[in-house]
Amino acid sequence: MSFASDTKKELCRCPNAQPCCQKAEVYGFFLFGKMFSAREISVTTESIPAARRASRQLAELSGSITELTAGMYRQGADRSWVTVSVNAWEERLRVLEFFGHTPQEAHLRIRKENLPQDCCYPAFLRGAFLSCGTVVRPEKEYRLEFAVPHQHLARDLQELLQGIGLELEPGVSSRRGTFVVYVNEAEKVGDLLAYMGASGASLELIQAKMLKEVRNNVNRKLNFESANQDKTADAAARQMLAIRRIGETVGFSSLPEPLRQLAQLRYEHPEYSLRELGQSLEPPISRSGVNHRLKRILELAEKSGQTEETLQEEP
Ligand SMILES: [Zn+2]
């Protein structure tokens, strides 16, 4: 499963508390599809949950029936697509009318009447993202984009993103006949994901960024070349994040003394090997002893995180 498809799955679990928001989301989904006109209304997506959700919500709101057609990108490929379309002419006219559009529009634009309140903007963007959006795996780079088939619509989306109070500076570029509206800074991408309702994906992105930063730091301190260097740096970075997490949640004083000592030593020396850590402790312990204690620190960090989340969930 890719980060983008996981994000879409998460967005598909977002409830739309208000009918206005439900309408705004469905509008975003169909408006940003391949075609939204009297001749054709269709959206092709790799996300089956997104296609089902949009199809169901449109039926609930306007009574219009959509058809879902699925296929594979290549024979035997693991990537599949599904198209949601409104096939009957009268049905398409009804959908256009429902969203305040007419069959005679020269350029497709966002009709703000479908976003009557502030609450509708996150829902609208969620719909647009489910329809034509993607987000790059945060281990690679930080980039969220909407591939929009129509130029004016892309400009409207850019303007709308600038106005939602997240201080986004979205760019627009053209790529093989589509207009790509993109946001590409870790914090901005994280904010936008959370805004649309994917707080899990947002958190994952920010954690990946922290891990990458700590890891780069460790790598700078490690002054030897080795095939294991990346693995060592990765492990040290995870330990450091865990230690930081304990410090921020339950506090170091909650750790038993031997663990507290090791946590402090690791934090001060991310470049130390397990053997070096063991030798620097008073009294010295073995490599496997260090390994065992670090494992316990990671477990405690995970538990402290869970406690924090449970606390936050309470009203
Ligand atoms: Zn609303």
CSV table of C-alpha atoms and ligand atoms in Angstrom, one decimal, residues 18 20-21 119-120, ligand 1:
chain,number,residue,atom,x,y,z
A,18,GLN,CA,-23.1,18.7,8.0
A,20,CYS,CA,-23.4,21.3,3.4
A,21,CYS,CA,-20.0,19.6,3.8
A,119,CYS,CA,-16.7,24.1,7.4
A,120,CYS,CA,-17.2,23.2,3.8
B,1,ZN,ZN,-20.2,22.7,5.6
